[in-house]
Amino acid sequence: MKRISLTQYLVEEQRQNNSIPAELRLLIEVVARACKTISHAVGKGALGEVLGTASTENVQGEVQKKLDIISNEILLEANEWGGHLAAMASEEMETIHKIPNRYPKGEYLLTFDPLDGSSNIDVNVSIGTIFSVLKAPEGMTEPTEQDFLQPGSRQVAAGYAVYGPQTMLVLTTGNGVNCFTLDREMGSWVLTQRDMQIPAKTREFSINASNARHWHAPVQRYVNELLAGETGPRASNFNMRWVASMVADVHRILNRGGIFMYPADTRDTSMPGKLRLMYEANPMAFIVEQAGGVATDGQQRILDIQPTKLHQRVPVFLGSREEVEVVTGYHKG
Ligand code: P6P
């Protein structure tokens, strides 16, 4: 297959679908370039003095890894000067980050988890960067947190970079999902998978089973049926995978199907699950739906959720249509 670069893909997409205005194309290329820089920093590991924890906690109350902070800085600096953004929001920052007055402002809002799966950094397991692009509300002058609180259905682009055996960038602008592999010799993103499709059926599920005693009844019922295998009501054996990096688990599901679950549990009704809506669940739900999959919070489509807080958490069930529909059906009773 003739290999084309990310730039050529974006230009051709713009020509064919007129779905990628020049400013959005610039935004995507800037974020993609920042992910290359993050990949380089992550790849150095101990040789780059970047492993281990910083002496700080983020707004989530999680101890920050040095690479969390480095990755966040890389994305902020890369996106400040281009004139395509009005503001940014990150898992690593309590409030929104406005574009400094010395730079022009654009019409897009960018949210990101700069380095998802941090607990895997120090043990050399795949991690990633997740990003989501919204348009700033019409007539917005000074951006506020409220301007970010748009349902995921309003995203104009979303993607992730996965820093694994290969570094890959998965992207959607609403016309399907495409995957680019980083050519480290040339330093360019090369299109390697067009129009990714999640198989509707799967025999593979993804959940942190150590939380089983805390799950609500619908999840207990669903997972127990999978564990019962061919002797149970599903009459089939299932396999389980849990990387504890959402990016790695979702990338596997995009390639071979599966259902990913991070449910709410009975420990804390104020914290409905662990994953954040604005820069984890929404971008991944946009990608999964564009690849023919389904993404719900157990009750409703994730992309229909009206956000109320920048760092709000939601339960997540996403992946192969058939399985997500089964577990969502159990929630609806
Ligand atoms: P647990 C990583 O910290 C993350 O936010 C997701 O990438 C991942 O799916 C989940 O949390 C892992 O959570 O409770 O299994 O460590």
Tab-separated table of C-alpha atoms and ligand atoms in Angstrom:
chain	number	residue	atom	x	y	z
A	1	MET	CA	0.000	0.000	0.000
A	2	LYS	CA	1.377	3.429	-0.909
A	3	ARG	CA	2.119	5.068	2.390
A	4	ILE	CA	0.902	8.622	2.896
A	5	SER	CA	1.796	11.019	5.692
A	6	LEU	CA	-0.594	12.545	8.226
A	7	THR	CA	-0.309	15.881	6.424
A	8	GLN	CA	-1.213	14.376	3.034
A	9	TYR	CA	-4.122	12.484	4.642
A	10	LEU	CA	-5.480	15.665	6.253
A	11	VAL	CA	-5.158	17.679	3.018
A	12	GLU	CA	-6.906	14.948	1.001
A	13	GLU	CA	-9.628	14.626	3.670
A	14	GLN	CA	-10.173	18.366	3.525
A	15	ARG	CA	-10.387	18.234	-0.294
A	16	GLN	CA	-12.867	15.325	-0.307
A	17	ASN	CA	-15.055	16.058	2.715
A	18	ASN	CA	-14.360	19.692	3.477
A	19	SER	CA	-14.549	18.515	7.103
A	20	ILE	CA	-11.182	19.767	8.259
A	21	PRO	CA	-10.851	23.558	8.169
A	22	ALA	CA	-7.260	24.795	7.937
A	23	GLU	CA	-7.204	25.815	11.619
A	24	LEU	CA	-8.339	22.323	12.676
A	25	ARG	CA	-5.735	20.733	10.411
A	26	LEU	CA	-3.075	22.917	12.047
A	27	LEU	CA	-4.356	21.918	15.515
A	28	ILE	CA	-4.211	18.211	14.709
A	29	GLU	CA	-0.696	18.495	13.252
A	30	VAL	CA	0.517	20.466	16.292
A	31	VAL	CA	-0.904	17.866	18.692
A	32	ALA	CA	0.556	15.042	16.582
A	33	ARG	CA	3.981	16.739	16.686
A	34	ALA	CA	3.688	17.109	20.472
A	35	CYS	CA	2.920	13.376	20.737
A	36	LYS	CA	6.145	12.675	18.830
A	37	THR	CA	8.025	14.710	21.434
A	38	ILE	CA	6.254	12.876	24.274
A	39	SER	CA	7.062	9.523	22.635
A	40	HIS	CA	10.730	10.532	22.523
A	41	ALA	CA	10.712	11.552	26.217
A	42	VAL	CA	8.855	8.382	27.278
A	43	GLY	CA	11.230	6.239	25.227
A	44	LYS	CA	14.283	7.503	27.102
A	45	GLY	CA	13.053	6.042	30.418
A	46	ALA	CA	15.752	5.981	33.067
A	47	LEU	CA	18.290	7.292	30.559
A	48	GLY	CA	16.398	10.551	30.446
A	49	GLU	CA	16.060	11.010	34.193
A	50	VAL	CA	12.268	11.135	33.644
A	51	LEU	CA	11.024	8.144	35.601
A	52	GLY	CA	9.569	8.152	39.077
A	53	THR	CA	7.199	10.529	40.808
A	54	ALA	CA	7.285	14.277	41.139
A	55	SER	CA	6.656	15.706	44.605
A	56	THR	CA	3.186	16.940	43.606
A	57	GLU	CA	-0.400	15.744	43.292
A	58	ASN	CA	-2.849	16.635	40.507
A	59	VAL	CA	-6.416	17.820	40.862
A	60	GLN	CA	-7.475	14.184	40.957
A	61	GLY	CA	-5.441	13.703	44.126
A	62	GLU	CA	-3.114	11.381	42.223
A	63	VAL	CA	0.643	11.571	42.754
A	64	GLN	CA	2.065	12.970	39.542
A	65	LYS	CA	4.816	11.167	37.685
A	66	LYS	CA	7.586	13.323	36.274
A	67	LEU	CA	6.483	12.302	32.777
A	68	ASP	CA	2.886	13.403	33.522
A	69	ILE	CA	4.151	16.926	34.100
A	70	ILE	CA	6.642	16.839	31.216
A	71	SER	CA	3.930	15.620	28.809
A	72	ASN	CA	1.507	18.280	30.003
A	73	GLU	CA	4.121	21.011	29.464
A	74	ILE	CA	4.920	19.687	25.978
A	75	LEU	CA	1.250	19.922	24.942
A	76	LEU	CA	0.769	23.384	26.470
A	77	GLU	CA	3.884	24.849	24.827
A	78	ALA	CA	3.168	23.235	21.455
A	79	ASN	CA	-0.367	24.623	21.295
A	80	GLU	CA	0.007	28.135	22.728
A	81	TRP	CA	1.473	30.013	19.779
A	82	GLY	CA	-0.433	28.620	16.771
A	83	GLY	CA	-3.477	30.887	16.949
A	84	HIS	CA	-5.861	27.911	16.571
A	85	LEU	CA	-6.966	27.596	20.216
A	86	ALA	CA	-8.988	29.687	22.645
A	87	ALA	CA	-8.053	27.572	25.676
A	88	MET	CA	-6.960	24.136	26.878
A	89	ALA	CA	-7.894	21.817	29.746
A	90	SER	CA	-5.894	18.881	31.077
A	91	GLU	CA	-6.241	16.085	33.582
A	92	GLU	CA	-3.094	17.504	35.180
A	93	MET	CA	-4.424	21.042	35.714
A	94	GLU	CA	-7.208	22.130	38.067
A	95	THR	CA	-8.481	24.968	35.897
A	96	ILE	CA	-8.464	25.785	32.192
A	97	HIS	CA	-5.301	27.154	30.569
A	98	LYS	CA	-5.951	30.318	28.574
A	99	ILE	CA	-3.799	31.326	25.601
A	100	PRO	CA	-1.305	34.020	26.715
A	101	ASN	CA	-2.178	37.511	25.447
A	102	ARG	CA	1.001	37.667	23.344
A	103	TYR	CA	-0.495	35.066	21.001
A	104	PRO	CA	-3.617	35.221	18.749
A	105	LYS	CA	-6.672	33.266	19.849
A	106	GLY	CA	-8.509	30.648	17.776
A	107	GLU	CA	-11.940	29.066	17.773
A	108	TYR	CA	-11.112	25.648	19.194
A	109	LEU	CA	-10.944	24.219	22.707
A	110	LEU	CA	-8.549	21.341	23.384
A	111	THR	CA	-8.806	18.895	26.295
A	112	PHE	CA	-6.282	16.161	26.963
A	113	ASP	CA	-4.953	13.527	29.282
A	114	PRO	CA	-1.280	14.101	28.535
A	115	LEU	CA	-0.070	10.727	29.727
A	116	ASP	CA	-2.761	8.152	30.444
A	117	GLY	CA	-1.805	4.995	32.319
A	118	SER	CA	0.882	6.615	34.418
A	119	SER	CA	1.076	3.665	36.800
A	120	ASN	CA	2.610	1.751	33.882
A	121	ILE	CA	5.379	4.253	33.070
A	122	ASP	CA	7.971	2.929	35.517
A	123	VAL	CA	7.377	-0.703	34.520
A	124	ASN	CA	7.641	-0.177	30.757
A	125	VAL	CA	4.037	-1.007	29.850
A	126	SER	CA	2.198	0.905	27.079
A	127	ILE	CA	0.847	4.368	27.960
A	128	GLY	CA	-0.696	7.093	25.850
A	129	THR	CA	-1.967	10.609	25.230
A	130	ILE	CA	-5.706	11.213	24.713
A	131	PHE	CA	-7.109	14.424	23.207
A	132	SER	CA	-10.464	15.927	22.293
A	133	VAL	CA	-11.333	19.031	20.229
A	134	LEU	CA	-14.432	21.173	20.674
A	135	LYS	CA	-15.423	24.449	19.027
A	136	ALA	CA	-15.570	27.464	21.292
A	137	PRO	CA	-19.176	28.673	21.709
A	138	GLU	CA	-20.243	31.387	19.245
A	139	GLY	CA	-19.544	34.858	20.566
A	140	MET	CA	-17.265	33.641	23.336
A	141	THR	CA	-14.841	36.375	24.371
A	142	GLU	CA	-13.006	35.303	27.534
A	143	PRO	CA	-13.009	31.463	27.762
A	144	THR	CA	-14.301	29.933	30.994
A	145	GLU	CA	-14.673	26.375	32.269
A	146	GLN	CA	-18.344	26.569	31.322
A	147	ASP	CA	-17.395	26.837	27.617
A	148	PHE	CA	-15.816	23.383	27.806
A	149	LEU	CA	-18.922	21.747	29.279
A	150	GLN	CA	-20.334	20.536	25.956
A	151	PRO	CA	-21.633	17.002	25.294
A	152	GLY	CA	-19.177	14.702	23.507
A	153	SER	CA	-21.418	14.735	20.426
A	154	ARG	CA	-20.084	18.266	19.790
A	155	GLN	CA	-16.469	17.073	19.369
A	156	VAL	CA	-14.982	17.974	15.974
A	157	ALA	CA	-11.940	15.722	16.384
A	158	ALA	CA	-10.546	13.212	18.866
A	159	GLY	CA	-7.571	10.920	19.026
A	160	TYR	CA	-4.917	9.197	21.026
A	161	ALA	CA	-1.265	8.315	20.722
A	162	VAL	CA	-0.224	4.944	22.129
A	163	TYR	CA	3.433	4.627	23.189
A	164	GLY	CA	3.943	0.878	22.865
A	165	PRO	CA	6.181	-1.388	20.766
A	166	GLN	CA	5.227	1.047	18.006
A	167	THR	CA	4.134	4.615	18.575
A	168	MET	CA	0.756	5.046	16.874
A	169	LEU	CA	-1.708	7.890	16.445
A	170	VAL	CA	-5.415	7.057	16.082
A	171	LEU	CA	-7.587	9.920	14.822
A	172	THR	CA	-11.170	10.729	13.912
A	173	THR	CA	-12.652	13.977	12.589
A	174	GLY	CA	-16.091	12.419	12.189
A	175	ASN	CA	-15.448	10.505	8.943
A	176	GLY	CA	-14.189	7.188	10.292
A	177	VAL	CA	-11.076	6.231	12.249
A	178	ASN	CA	-7.548	6.110	10.830
A	179	CYS	CA	-4.277	4.965	12.362
A	180	PHE	CA	-0.790	6.374	11.742
A	181	THR	CA	2.482	4.746	12.763
A	182	LEU	CA	5.463	6.915	13.729
A	183	ASP	CA	8.356	6.401	11.310
A	184	ARG	CA	11.135	7.150	13.757
A	185	GLU	CA	13.810	7.417	11.040
A	186	MET	CA	11.894	10.060	9.104
A	187	GLY	CA	10.148	11.510	12.184
A	188	SER	CA	6.794	11.409	10.377
A	189	TRP	CA	3.362	9.870	11.006
A	190	VAL	CA	2.534	7.372	8.226
A	191	LEU	CA	-1.009	6.112	7.484
A	192	THR	CA	-0.999	2.374	8.237
A	193	GLN	CA	-4.691	1.510	8.883
A	194	ARG	CA	-7.629	3.133	7.066
A	195	ASP	CA	-11.206	3.169	8.350
A	196	MET	CA	-10.769	0.913	11.406
A	197	GLN	CA	-13.862	-1.144	12.296
A	198	ILE	CA	-14.567	-2.822	15.650
A	199	PRO	CA	-15.997	-6.352	15.188
A	200	ALA	CA	-19.599	-6.439	16.503
A	201	LYS	CA	-18.998	-9.772	18.232
A	202	THR	CA	-16.243	-10.552	20.708
A	203	ARG	CA	-15.143	-13.141	23.236
A	204	GLU	CA	-12.791	-10.822	25.105
A	205	PHE	CA	-13.610	-8.530	28.044
A	206	SER	CA	-11.562	-5.934	29.854
A	207	ILE	CA	-12.196	-4.939	33.499
A	208	ASN	CA	-10.227	-4.625	36.744
A	209	ALA	CA	-11.624	-7.777	38.379
A	210	SER	CA	-10.100	-6.897	41.786
A	211	ASN	CA	-13.077	-4.528	42.235
A	212	ALA	CA	-15.645	-7.335	41.703
A	213	ARG	CA	-17.001	-7.262	45.278
A	214	HIS	CA	-17.843	-3.561	44.832
A	215	TRP	CA	-19.694	-3.818	41.496
A	216	HIS	CA	-23.405	-3.085	41.245
A	217	ALA	CA	-25.706	-6.026	40.363
A	218	PRO	CA	-25.874	-5.527	36.549
A	219	VAL	CA	-22.065	-5.709	36.239
A	220	GLN	CA	-21.886	-8.655	38.666
A	221	ARG	CA	-24.476	-10.497	36.574
A	222	TYR	CA	-22.821	-9.690	33.239
A	223	VAL	CA	-19.252	-10.605	34.263
A	224	ASN	CA	-20.348	-13.772	36.088
A	225	GLU	CA	-22.085	-14.928	32.908
A	226	LEU	CA	-18.851	-14.386	30.950
A	227	LEU	CA	-16.850	-16.248	33.625
A	228	ALA	CA	-19.310	-19.160	33.461
A	229	GLY	CA	-18.113	-19.744	29.913
A	230	GLU	CA	-19.586	-22.497	27.755
A	231	THR	CA	-21.351	-24.060	30.763
A	232	GLY	CA	-23.207	-20.803	31.465
A	233	PRO	CA	-25.977	-18.785	29.785
A	234	ARG	CA	-23.607	-17.338	27.173
A	235	ALA	CA	-22.623	-20.872	26.091
A	236	SER	CA	-19.187	-19.665	25.116
A	237	ASN	CA	-15.776	-19.217	26.736
A	238	PHE	CA	-14.443	-15.664	27.151
A	239	ASN	CA	-10.902	-14.313	27.552
A	240	MET	CA	-9.896	-11.347	29.757
A	241	ARG	CA	-7.319	-8.611	29.237
A	242	TRP	CA	-6.627	-5.600	31.541
A	243	VAL	CA	-3.575	-3.424	30.759
A	244	ALA	CA	-4.599	-0.617	33.167
A	245	SER	CA	-3.877	1.830	30.346
A	246	MET	CA	-7.157	2.815	28.722
A	247	VAL	CA	-5.309	3.737	25.518
A	248	ALA	CA	-3.770	0.249	25.228
A	249	ASP	CA	-7.046	-1.542	26.017
A	250	VAL	CA	-9.047	0.592	23.565
A	251	HIS	CA	-6.387	0.168	20.845
A	252	ARG	CA	-6.624	-3.616	21.198
A	253	ILE	CA	-10.430	-3.418	20.980
A	254	LEU	CA	-10.257	-1.214	17.864
A	255	ASN	CA	-8.095	-3.887	16.242
A	256	ARG	CA	-9.723	-7.146	17.352
A	257	GLY	CA	-12.916	-6.300	19.245
A	258	GLY	CA	-13.712	-6.577	22.956
A	259	ILE	CA	-15.647	-4.823	25.678
A	260	PHE	CA	-13.903	-2.371	28.036
A	261	MET	CA	-15.586	-1.619	31.370
A	262	TYR	CA	-14.800	0.769	34.195
A	263	PRO	CA	-18.100	0.731	36.152
A	264	ALA	CA	-19.239	2.792	39.103
A	265	ASP	CA	-19.158	0.784	42.293
A	266	THR	CA	-20.783	0.704	45.713
A	267	ARG	CA	-17.838	2.265	47.552
A	268	ASP	CA	-18.556	5.838	46.664
A	269	THR	CA	-21.719	7.039	44.903
A	270	SER	CA	-20.118	10.493	44.553
A	271	MET	CA	-17.443	9.013	42.316
A	272	PRO	CA	-19.264	7.181	39.503
A	273	GLY	CA	-16.312	5.167	38.222
A	274	LYS	CA	-12.719	6.331	37.746
A	275	LEU	CA	-12.511	7.616	34.191
A	276	ARG	CA	-12.935	11.277	33.334
A	277	LEU	CA	-15.593	12.367	30.863
A	278	MET	CA	-13.971	15.322	29.100
A	279	TYR	CA	-10.582	13.870	28.163
A	280	GLU	CA	-10.938	10.094	28.457
A	281	ALA	CA	-14.514	8.851	27.992
A	282	ASN	CA	-15.663	11.414	25.388
A	283	PRO	CA	-12.712	11.156	22.960
A	284	MET	CA	-12.652	7.356	23.248
A	285	ALA	CA	-16.442	7.180	22.771
A	286	PHE	CA	-16.204	9.345	19.618
A	287	ILE	CA	-13.469	7.068	18.217
A	288	VAL	CA	-15.305	3.860	19.161
A	289	GLU	CA	-18.603	5.001	17.588
A	290	GLN	CA	-16.796	6.149	14.435
A	291	ALA	CA	-15.370	2.608	14.241
A	292	GLY	CA	-18.830	1.017	14.474
A	293	GLY	CA	-18.737	0.298	18.216
A	294	VAL	CA	-20.894	1.468	21.127
A	295	ALA	CA	-20.006	3.551	24.223
A	296	THR	CA	-22.387	4.056	27.159
A	297	ASP	CA	-22.246	4.869	30.859
A	298	GLY	CA	-24.572	1.911	31.452
A	299	GLN	CA	-27.682	4.018	30.971
A	300	GLN	CA	-27.056	6.425	28.090
A	301	ARG	CA	-24.701	7.103	25.184
A	302	ILE	CA	-21.544	8.703	26.591
A	303	LEU	CA	-21.586	11.320	23.820
A	304	ASP	CA	-25.041	12.494	25.004
A	305	ILE	CA	-23.940	13.226	28.597
A	306	GLN	CA	-24.214	16.925	29.457
A	307	PRO	CA	-21.057	17.678	31.497
A	308	THR	CA	-21.462	19.593	34.758
A	309	LYS	CA	-17.816	19.717	35.896
A	310	LEU	CA	-14.528	19.826	34.005
A	311	HIS	CA	-13.036	16.790	35.794
A	312	GLN	CA	-16.220	14.795	36.292
A	313	ARG	CA	-15.990	11.019	36.205
A	314	VAL	CA	-18.376	8.625	34.467
A	315	PRO	CA	-18.824	4.861	34.289
A	316	VAL	CA	-17.605	3.512	30.921
A	317	PHE	CA	-18.753	0.495	28.890
A	318	LEU	CA	-17.403	0.573	25.318
A	319	GLY	CA	-16.392	-1.618	22.405
A	320	SER	CA	-18.054	-4.389	20.397
A	321	ARG	CA	-21.683	-3.532	19.809
A	322	GLU	CA	-23.233	-6.863	20.857
A	323	GLU	CA	-21.548	-7.053	24.261
A	324	VAL	CA	-22.015	-3.389	25.200
A	325	GLU	CA	-25.715	-3.736	24.350
A	326	VAL	CA	-26.006	-6.805	26.637
A	327	VAL	CA	-24.454	-5.133	29.706
A	328	THR	CA	-26.318	-1.858	29.045
A	329	GLY	CA	-29.545	-3.858	28.821
A	330	TYR	CA	-28.866	-5.345	32.268
A	331	HIS	CA	-28.476	-1.806	33.672
A	332	LYS	CA	-31.834	-0.820	32.229
A	333	GLY	CA	-33.436	-3.845	33.846
B	1	P6P	P1	-7.052	0.740	37.716
B	1	P6P	C1	-5.021	4.898	34.164
B	1	P6P	O1	-4.708	5.387	35.456
B	1	P6P	C2	-6.530	4.940	34.004
B	1	P6P	O2	-6.979	6.245	34.108
B	1	P6P	C3	-6.925	4.305	32.679
B	1	P6P	O3	-5.981	4.500	31.695
B	1	P6P	C4	-7.070	2.826	33.027
B	1	P6P	O4	-8.016	2.153	32.214
B	1	P6P	C5	-7.539	2.859	34.489
B	1	P6P	O5	-7.140	4.130	35.016
B	1	P6P	C6	-6.891	1.772	35.309
B	1	P6P	O6	-7.491	1.815	36.589
B	1	P6P	O7	-8.060	0.970	38.833
B	1	P6P	O8	-7.174	-0.639	37.118
B	1	P6P	O9	-5.627	1.089	38.076
